[in-house]
JSON list of N, CA and C in Angstrom, two decimals:
[
{"chain": "A", "resi": 24, "resn": "UNK", "atom": "N", "xyz": [136.73, 69.13, 72.20]},
{"chain": "A", "resi": 24, "resn": "UNK", "atom": "CA", "xyz": [137.83, 69.80, 72.85]},
{"chain": "A", "resi": 24, "resn": "UNK", "atom": "C", "xyz": [138.38, 70.88, 71.93]},
{"chain": "A", "resi": 25, "resn": "UNK", "atom": "N", "xyz": [137.71, 71.99, 71.95]},
{"chain": "A", "resi": 25, "resn": "UNK", "atom": "CA", "xyz": [138.07, 73.10, 71.07]},
{"chain": "A", "resi": 25, "resn": "UNK", "atom": "C", "xyz": [139.47, 73.64, 71.35]},
{"chain": "A", "resi": 26, "resn": "UNK", "atom": "N", "xyz": [139.92, 73.53, 72.59]},
{"chain": "A", "resi": 26, "resn": "UNK", "atom": "CA", "xyz": [141.22, 74.09, 72.95]},
{"chain": "A", "resi": 26, "resn": "UNK", "atom": "C", "xyz": [142.37, 73.37, 72.26]},
{"chain": "A", "resi": 27, "resn": "UNK", "atom": "N", "xyz": [142.20, 72.13, 71.84]},
{"chain": "A", "resi": 27, "resn": "UNK", "atom": "CA", "xyz": [143.27, 71.39, 71.18]},
{"chain": "A", "resi": 27, "resn": "UNK", "atom": "C", "xyz": [143.49, 71.89, 69.76]},
{"chain": "A", "resi": 28, "resn": "UNK", "atom": "N", "xyz": [142.44, 72.30, 69.09]},
{"chain": "A", "resi": 28, "resn": "UNK", "atom": "CA", "xyz": [142.52, 72.71, 67.69]},
{"chain": "A", "resi": 28, "resn": "UNK", "atom": "C", "xyz": [142.80, 74.21, 67.58]},
{"chain": "A", "resi": 29, "resn": "UNK", "atom": "N", "xyz": [143.95, 74.64, 68.11]},
{"chain": "A", "resi": 29, "resn": "UNK", "atom": "CA", "xyz": [144.36, 76.04, 68.05]},
{"chain": "A", "resi": 29, "resn": "UNK", "atom": "C", "xyz": [145.80, 76.12, 67.59]},
{"chain": "A", "resi": 30, "resn": "UNK", "atom": "N", "xyz": [146.17, 77.25, 66.99]},
{"chain": "A", "resi": 30, "resn": "UNK", "atom": "CA", "xyz": [147.52, 77.43, 66.47]},
{"chain": "A", "resi": 30, "resn": "UNK", "atom": "C", "xyz": [148.59, 77.39, 67.57]},
{"chain": "A", "resi": 31, "resn": "UNK", "atom": "N", "xyz": [148.24, 77.79, 68.77]},
{"chain": "A", "resi": 31, "resn": "UNK", "atom": "CA", "xyz": [149.22, 77.85, 69.85]},
{"chain": "A", "resi": 31, "resn": "UNK", "atom": "C", "xyz": [149.25, 76.59, 70.71]},
{"chain": "A", "resi": 32, "resn": "UNK", "atom": "N", "xyz": [148.64, 75.50, 70.24]},
{"chain": "A", "resi": 32, "resn": "UNK", "atom": "CA", "xyz": [148.59, 74.24, 70.98]},
{"chain": "A", "resi": 32, "resn": "UNK", "atom": "C", "xyz": [149.36, 73.18, 70.22]},
{"chain": "A", "resi": 33, "resn": "UNK", "atom": "N", "xyz": [150.24, 72.48, 70.94]},
{"chain": "A", "resi": 33, "resn": "UNK", "atom": "CA", "xyz": [151.00, 71.38, 70.37]},
{"chain": "A", "resi": 33, "resn": "UNK", "atom": "C", "xyz": [150.85, 70.17, 71.28]},
{"chain": "A", "resi": 34, "resn": "UNK", "atom": "N", "xyz": [150.37, 69.07, 70.73]},
{"chain": "A", "resi": 34, "resn": "UNK", "atom": "CA", "xyz": [150.27, 67.83, 71.50]},
{"chain": "A", "resi": 34, "resn": "UNK", "atom": "C", "xyz": [151.60, 67.10, 71.39]},
{"chain": "A", "resi": 35, "resn": "UNK", "atom": "N", "xyz": [152.12, 66.67, 72.52]},
{"chain": "A", "resi": 35, "resn": "UNK", "atom": "CA", "xyz": [153.42, 66.00, 72.56]},
{"chain": "A", "resi": 35, "resn": "UNK", "atom": "C", "xyz": [153.22, 64.63, 73.17]},
{"chain": "A", "resi": 36, "resn": "UNK", "atom": "N", "xyz": [153.65, 63.59, 72.46]},
{"chain": "A", "resi": 36, "resn": "UNK", "atom": "CA", "xyz": [153.58, 62.23, 72.97]},
{"chain": "A", "resi": 36, "resn": "UNK", "atom": "C", "xyz": [154.82, 61.98, 73.81]},
{"chain": "A", "resi": 37, "resn": "UNK", "atom": "N", "xyz": [154.66, 61.93, 75.12]},
{"chain": "A", "resi": 37, "resn": "UNK", "atom": "CA", "xyz": [155.83, 61.76, 75.98]},
{"chain": "A", "resi": 37, "resn": "UNK", "atom": "C", "xyz": [156.36, 60.33, 75.97]},
{"chain": "A", "resi": 38, "resn": "UNK", "atom": "N", "xyz": [155.67, 59.42, 75.30]},
{"chain": "A", "resi": 38, "resn": "UNK", "atom": "CA", "xyz": [156.24, 58.09, 75.09]},
{"chain": "A", "resi": 38, "resn": "UNK", "atom": "C", "xyz": [157.33, 58.16, 74.03]},
{"chain": "A", "resi": 39, "resn": "UNK", "atom": "N", "xyz": [157.13, 59.01, 73.00]},
{"chain": "A", "resi": 39, "resn": "UNK", "atom": "CA", "xyz": [158.12, 59.17, 71.93]},
{"chain": "A", "resi": 39, "resn": "UNK", "atom": "C", "xyz": [159.22, 60.15, 72.32]},
{"chain": "A", "resi": 40, "resn": "UNK", "atom": "N", "xyz": [158.86, 61.21, 73.02]},
{"chain": "A", "resi": 40, "resn": "UNK", "atom": "CA", "xyz": [159.83, 62.23, 73.44]},
{"chain": "A", "resi": 40, "resn": "UNK", "atom": "C", "xyz": [159.65, 62.48, 74.93]},
{"chain": "A", "resi": 41, "resn": "UNK", "atom": "N", "xyz": [160.22, 61.62, 75.78]},
{"chain": "A", "resi": 41, "resn": "UNK", "atom": "CA", "xyz": [159.99, 61.72, 77.22]},
{"chain": "A", "resi": 41, "resn": "UNK", "atom": "C", "xyz": [160.55, 63.01, 77.83]},
{"chain": "A", "resi": 42, "resn": "UNK", "atom": "N", "xyz": [159.94, 63.42, 78.92]},
{"chain": "A", "resi": 42, "resn": "UNK", "atom": "CA", "xyz": [160.40, 64.59, 79.66]},
{"chain": "A", "resi": 42, "resn": "UNK", "atom": "C", "xyz": [161.71, 64.25, 80.35]},
{"chain": "A", "resi": 43, "resn": "UNK", "atom": "N", "xyz": [162.72, 65.07, 80.14]},
{"chain": "A", "resi": 43, "resn": "UNK", "atom": "CA", "xyz": [164.01, 64.88, 80.79]},
{"chain": "A", "resi": 43, "resn": "UNK", "atom": "C", "xyz": [164.12, 65.69, 82.07]},
{"chain": "A", "resi": 44, "resn": "UNK", "atom": "N", "xyz": [163.64, 66.95, 82.01]},
{"chain": "A", "resi": 44, "resn": "UNK", "atom": "CA", "xyz": [163.68, 67.77, 83.22]},
{"chain": "A", "resi": 44, "resn": "UNK", "atom": "C", "xyz": [162.89, 69.05, 83.01]},
{"chain": "A", "resi": 45, "resn": "UNK", "atom": "N", "xyz": [162.57, 69.68, 84.11]},
{"chain": "A", "resi": 45, "resn": "UNK", "atom": "CA", "xyz": [161.96, 71.00, 84.09]},
{"chain": "A", "resi": 45, "resn": "UNK", "atom": "C", "xyz": [163.10, 72.01, 84.15]},
{"chain": "A", "resi": 46, "resn": "UNK", "atom": "N", "xyz": [163.06, 72.99, 83.27]},
{"chain": "A", "resi": 46, "resn": "UNK", "atom": "CA", "xyz": [164.12, 74.00, 83.19]},
{"chain": "A", "resi": 46, "resn": "UNK", "atom": "C", "xyz": [163.61, 75.34, 83.72]},
{"chain": "A", "resi": 47, "resn": "UNK", "atom": "N", "xyz": [164.46, 76.33, 83.70]},
{"chain": "A", "resi": 47, "resn": "UNK", "atom": "CA", "xyz": [164.07, 77.67, 84.12]},
{"chain": "A", "resi": 47, "resn": "UNK", "atom": "C", "xyz": [162.97, 78.25, 83.23]},
{"chain": "A", "resi": 48, "resn": "UNK", "atom": "N", "xyz": [162.96, 77.83, 81.95]},
{"chain": "A", "resi": 48, "resn": "UNK", "atom": "CA", "xyz": [162.01, 78.40, 80.98]},
{"chain": "A", "resi": 48, "resn": "UNK", "atom": "C", "xyz": [160.84, 77.50, 80.64]},
{"chain": "A", "resi": 49, "resn": "UNK", "atom": "N", "xyz": [160.91, 76.23, 80.99]},
{"chain": "A", "resi": 49, "resn": "UNK", "atom": "CA", "xyz": [159.82, 75.32, 80.60]},
{"chain": "A", "resi": 49, "resn": "UNK", "atom": "C", "xyz": [160.17, 73.87, 80.87]},
{"chain": "A", "resi": 50, "resn": "UNK", "atom": "N", "xyz": [159.93, 73.02, 79.86]},
{"chain": "A", "resi": 50, "resn": "UNK", "atom": "CA", "xyz": [160.16, 71.58, 79.99]},
{"chain": "A", "resi": 50, "resn": "UNK", "atom": "C", "xyz": [161.06, 71.11, 78.85]},
{"chain": "A", "resi": 51, "resn": "UNK", "atom": "N", "xyz": [162.09, 70.37, 79.20]},
{"chain": "A", "resi": 51, "resn": "UNK", "atom": "CA", "xyz": [163.00, 69.80, 78.22]},
{"chain": "A", "resi": 51, "resn": "UNK", "atom": "C", "xyz": [162.60, 68.35, 77.98]},
{"chain": "A", "resi": 52, "resn": "UNK", "atom": "N", "xyz": [162.26, 68.04, 76.73]},
{"chain": "A", "resi": 52, "resn": "UNK", "atom": "CA", "xyz": [162.00, 66.65, 76.35]},
{"chain": "A", "resi": 52, "resn": "UNK", "atom": "C", "xyz": [163.22, 66.14, 75.61]},
{"chain": "A", "resi": 53, "resn": "UNK", "atom": "N", "xyz": [163.17, 64.89, 75.17]},
{"chain": "A", "resi": 53, "resn": "UNK", "atom": "CA", "xyz": [164.33, 64.31, 74.51]},
{"chain": "A", "resi": 53, "resn": "UNK", "atom": "C", "xyz": [164.63, 64.96, 73.16]},
{"chain": "A", "resi": 54, "resn": "UNK", "atom": "N", "xyz": [163.68, 65.72, 72.60]},
{"chain": "A", "resi": 54, "resn": "UNK", "atom": "CA", "xyz": [163.95, 66.34, 71.30]},
{"chain": "A", "resi": 54, "resn": "UNK", "atom": "C", "xyz": [164.10, 67.86, 71.34]},
{"chain": "A", "resi": 55, "resn": "UNK", "atom": "N", "xyz": [163.53, 68.55, 72.33]},
{"chain": "A", "resi": 55, "resn": "UNK", "atom": "CA", "xyz": [163.66, 70.01, 72.40]},
{"chain": "A", "resi": 55, "resn": "UNK", "atom": "C", "xyz": [163.13, 70.55, 73.72]},
{"chain": "A", "resi": 56, "resn": "UNK", "atom": "N", "xyz": [163.43, 71.83, 73.96]},
{"chain": "A", "resi": 56, "resn": "UNK", "atom": "CA", "xyz": [162.87, 72.51, 75.12]},
{"chain": "A", "resi": 56, "resn": "UNK", "atom": "C", "xyz": [161.65, 73.30, 74.68]},
{"chain": "A", "resi": 57, "resn": "UNK", "atom": "N", "xyz": [160.57, 73.16, 75.44]},
{"chain": "A", "resi": 57, "resn": "UNK", "atom": "CA", "xyz": [159.34, 73.91, 75.17]},
{"chain": "A", "resi": 57, "resn": "UNK", "atom": "C", "xyz": [159.17, 74.91, 76.30]},
{"chain": "A", "resi": 58, "resn": "UNK", "atom": "N", "xyz": [158.99, 76.17, 75.93]},
{"chain": "A", "resi": 58, "resn": "UNK", "atom": "CA", "xyz": [158.88, 77.24, 76.92]},
{"chain": "A", "resi": 58, "resn": "UNK", "atom": "C", "xyz": [157.44, 77.41, 77.39]},
{"chain": "A", "resi": 59, "resn": "UNK", "atom": "N", "xyz": [157.29, 77.64, 78.69]},
{"chain": "A", "resi": 59, "resn": "UNK", "atom": "CA", "xyz": [155.98, 77.82, 79.31]},
{"chain": "A", "resi": 59, "resn": "UNK", "atom": "C", "xyz": [156.03, 78.97, 80.30]},
{"chain": "A", "resi": 60, "resn": "UNK", "atom": "N", "xyz": [154.93, 79.69, 80.41]},
{"chain": "A", "resi": 60, "resn": "UNK", "atom": "CA", "xyz": [154.78, 80.69, 81.46]},
{"chain": "A", "resi": 60, "resn": "UNK", "atom": "C", "xyz": [154.33, 80.02, 82.75]},
{"chain": "A", "resi": 61, "resn": "UNK", "atom": "N", "xyz": [153.51, 78.98, 82.62]},
{"chain": "A", "resi": 61, "resn": "UNK", "atom": "CA", "xyz": [152.95, 78.28, 83.78]},
{"chain": "A", "resi": 61, "resn": "UNK", "atom": "C", "xyz": [152.97, 76.78, 83.50]},
{"chain": "A", "resi": 62, "resn": "UNK", "atom": "N", "xyz": [153.34, 75.99, 84.50]},
{"chain": "A", "resi": 62, "resn": "UNK", "atom": "CA", "xyz": [153.26, 74.53, 84.42]},
{"chain": "A", "resi": 62, "resn": "UNK", "atom": "C", "xyz": [152.34, 74.08, 85.53]},
{"chain": "A", "resi": 63, "resn": "UNK", "atom": "N", "xyz": [151.32, 73.31, 85.18]},
{"chain": "A", "resi": 63, "resn": "UNK", "atom": "CA", "xyz": [150.37, 72.80, 86.16]},
{"chain": "A", "resi": 63, "resn": "UNK", "atom": "C", "xyz": [150.60, 71.30, 86.31]},
{"chain": "A", "resi": 64, "resn": "UNK", "atom": "N", "xyz": [150.87, 70.86, 87.51]},
{"chain": "A", "resi": 64, "resn": "UNK", "atom": "CA", "xyz": [151.07, 69.45, 87.79]},
{"chain": "A", "resi": 64, "resn": "UNK", "atom": "C", "xyz": [149.76, 68.85, 88.27]},
{"chain": "A", "resi": 65, "resn": "UNK", "atom": "N", "xyz": [149.29, 67.82, 87.59]},
{"chain": "A", "resi": 65, "resn": "UNK", "atom": "CA", "xyz": [148.05, 67.14, 87.98]},
{"chain": "A", "resi": 65, "resn": "UNK", "atom": "C", "xyz": [148.43, 65.87, 88.73]},
{"chain": "A", "resi": 66, "resn": "UNK", "atom": "N", "xyz": [148.23, 65.87, 90.04]},
{"chain": "A", "resi": 66, "resn": "UNK", "atom": "CA", "xyz": [148.67, 64.75, 90.87]},
{"chain": "A", "resi": 66, "resn": "UNK", "atom": "C", "xyz": [147.56, 63.77, 91.20]},
{"chain": "A", "resi": 67, "resn": "UNK", "atom": "N", "xyz": [146.32, 64.16, 90.98]},
{"chain": "A", "resi": 67, "resn": "UNK", "atom": "CA", "xyz": [145.20, 63.32, 91.36]},
{"chain": "A", "resi": 67, "resn": "UNK", "atom": "C", "xyz": [144.71, 63.58, 92.77]},
{"chain": "A", "resi": 68, "resn": "UNK", "atom": "N", "xyz": [145.31, 64.55, 93.46]},
{"chain": "A", "resi": 68, "resn": "UNK", "atom": "CA", "xyz": [144.90, 64.88, 94.82]},
{"chain": "A", "resi": 68, "resn": "UNK", "atom": "C", "xyz": [143.57, 65.61, 94.79]},
{"chain": "A", "resi": 69, "resn": "UNK", "atom": "N", "xyz": [142.63, 65.17, 95.58]},
{"chain": "A", "resi": 69, "resn": "UNK", "atom": "CA", "xyz": [141.31, 65.80, 95.67]},
{"chain": "A", "resi": 69, "resn": "UNK", "atom": "C", "xyz": [141.35, 66.81, 96.81]},
{"chain": "A", "resi": 70, "resn": "UNK", "atom": "N", "xyz": [141.35, 68.10, 96.46]},
{"chain": "A", "resi": 70, "resn": "UNK", "atom": "CA", "xyz": [141.48, 69.15, 97.46]},
{"chain": "A", "resi": 70, "resn": "UNK", "atom": "C", "xyz": [140.26, 69.26, 98.36]},
{"chain": "A", "resi": 71, "resn": "UNK", "atom": "N", "xyz": [139.11, 68.76, 97.92]},
{"chain": "A", "resi": 71, "resn": "UNK", "atom": "CA", "xyz": [137.89, 68.87, 98.72]},
{"chain": "A", "resi": 71, "resn": "UNK", "atom": "C", "xyz": [137.87, 67.82, 99.84]},
{"chain": "A", "resi": 72, "resn": "UNK", "atom": "N", "xyz": [138.12, 66.56, 99.49]},
{"chain": "A", "resi": 72, "resn": "UNK", "atom": "CA", "xyz": [138.05, 65.50, 100.49]},
{"chain": "A", "resi": 72, "resn": "UNK", "atom": "C", "xyz": [139.41, 65.11, 101.04]},
{"chain": "A", "resi": 73, "resn": "UNK", "atom": "N", "xyz": [140.48, 65.55, 100.38]},
{"chain": "A", "resi": 73, "resn": "UNK", "atom": "CA", "xyz": [141.82, 65.22, 100.85]},
{"chain": "A", "resi": 73, "resn": "UNK", "atom": "C", "xyz": [142.30, 63.84, 100.46]},
{"chain": "A", "resi": 74, "resn": "UNK", "atom": "N", "xyz": [141.65, 63.23, 99.48]},
{"chain": "A", "resi": 74, "resn": "UNK", "atom": "CA", "xyz": [142.06, 61.90, 99.06]},
{"chain": "A", "resi": 74, "resn": "UNK", "atom": "C", "xyz": [142.86, 61.96, 97.77]},
{"chain": "A", "resi": 75, "resn": "UNK", "atom": "N", "xyz": [143.66, 60.96, 97.57]},
{"chain": "A", "resi": 75, "resn": "UNK", "atom": "CA", "xyz": [144.41, 60.81, 96.32]},
{"chain": "A", "resi": 75, "resn": "UNK", "atom": "C", "xyz": [143.84, 59.63, 95.57]},
{"chain": "A", "resi": 76, "resn": "UNK", "atom": "N", "xyz": [143.09, 59.92, 94.54]},
{"chain": "A", "resi": 76, "resn": "UNK", "atom": "CA", "xyz": [142.51, 58.85, 93.74]},
{"chain": "A", "resi": 76, "resn": "UNK", "atom": "C", "xyz": [143.56, 58.30, 92.78]},
{"chain": "A", "resi": 77, "resn": "UNK", "atom": "N", "xyz": [143.49, 57.04, 92.51]},
{"chain": "A", "resi": 77, "resn": "UNK", "atom": "CA", "xyz": [144.38, 56.43, 91.55]},
{"chain": "A", "resi": 77, "resn": "UNK", "atom": "C", "xyz": [145.72, 55.99, 92.11]},
{"chain": "A", "resi": 78, "resn": "UNK", "atom": "N", "xyz": [146.00, 56.30, 93.36]},
{"chain": "A", "resi": 78, "resn": "UNK", "atom": "CA", "xyz": [147.23, 55.83, 93.96]},
{"chain": "A", "resi": 78, "resn": "UNK", "atom": "C", "xyz": [147.00, 54.44, 94.53]},
{"chain": "A", "resi": 79, "resn": "UNK", "atom": "N", "xyz": [147.92, 53.55, 94.27]},
{"chain": "A", "resi": 79, "resn": "UNK", "atom": "CA", "xyz": [147.83, 52.21, 94.84]},
{"chain": "A", "resi": 79, "resn": "UNK", "atom": "C", "xyz": [148.40, 52.26, 96.25]},
{"chain": "A", "resi": 80, "resn": "UNK", "atom": "N", "xyz": [147.52, 52.44, 97.19]},
{"chain": "A", "resi": 80, "resn": "UNK", "atom": "CA", "xyz": [147.94, 52.52, 98.59]},
{"chain": "A", "resi": 80, "resn": "UNK", "atom": "C", "xyz": [147.47, 51.27, 99.31]},
{"chain": "A", "resi": 81, "resn": "UNK", "atom": "N", "xyz": [148.26, 50.86, 100.26]},
{"chain": "A", "resi": 81, "resn": "UNK", "atom": "CA", "xyz": [147.92, 49.68, 101.04]},
{"chain": "A", "resi": 81, "resn": "UNK", "atom": "C", "xyz": [148.12, 50.02, 102.51]},
{"chain": "A", "resi": 82, "resn": "UNK", "atom": "N", "xyz": [147.13, 49.74, 103.28]},
{"chain": "A", "resi": 82, "resn": "UNK", "atom": "CA", "xyz": [147.20, 50.02, 104.72]},
{"chain": "A", "resi": 82, "resn": "UNK", "atom": "C", "xyz": [147.51, 48.72, 105.45]},
{"chain": "A", "resi": 83, "resn": "UNK", "atom": "N", "xyz": [148.54, 48.75, 106.26]},
{"chain": "A", "resi": 83, "resn": "UNK", "atom": "CA", "xyz": [148.91, 47.57, 107.04]},
{"chain": "A", "resi": 83, "resn": "UNK", "atom": "C", "xyz": [148.70, 47.86, 108.51]},
{"chain": "A", "resi": 84, "resn": "UNK", "atom": "N", "xyz": [148.17, 46.89, 109.22]},
{"chain": "A", "resi": 84, "resn": "UNK", "atom": "CA", "xyz": [147.96, 47.03, 110.66]},
{"chain": "A", "resi": 84, "resn": "UNK", "atom": "C", "xyz": [149.14, 46.42, 111.40]},
{"chain": "A", "resi": 85, "resn": "UNK", "atom": "N", "xyz": [149.50, 47.06, 112.48]},
{"chain": "A", "resi": 85, "resn": "UNK", "atom": "CA", "xyz": [150.61, 46.54, 113.30]},
{"chain": "A", "resi": 85, "resn": "UNK", "atom": "C", "xyz": [150.14, 46.26, 114.69]}
]
């Protein structure tokens, strides 16, 4: 993973510094605000088949 070993990359453990909120400029964690131009949310939704992998879903019949 070459992209991790760059000067402009910082790995943040959100267990130690949890995300408090998304701000106008980026993301505020418990220790500081980190500024971002773009935030990408990875939900697990599969755009090709329309399924959500990893969600614990239960179908009930009525």
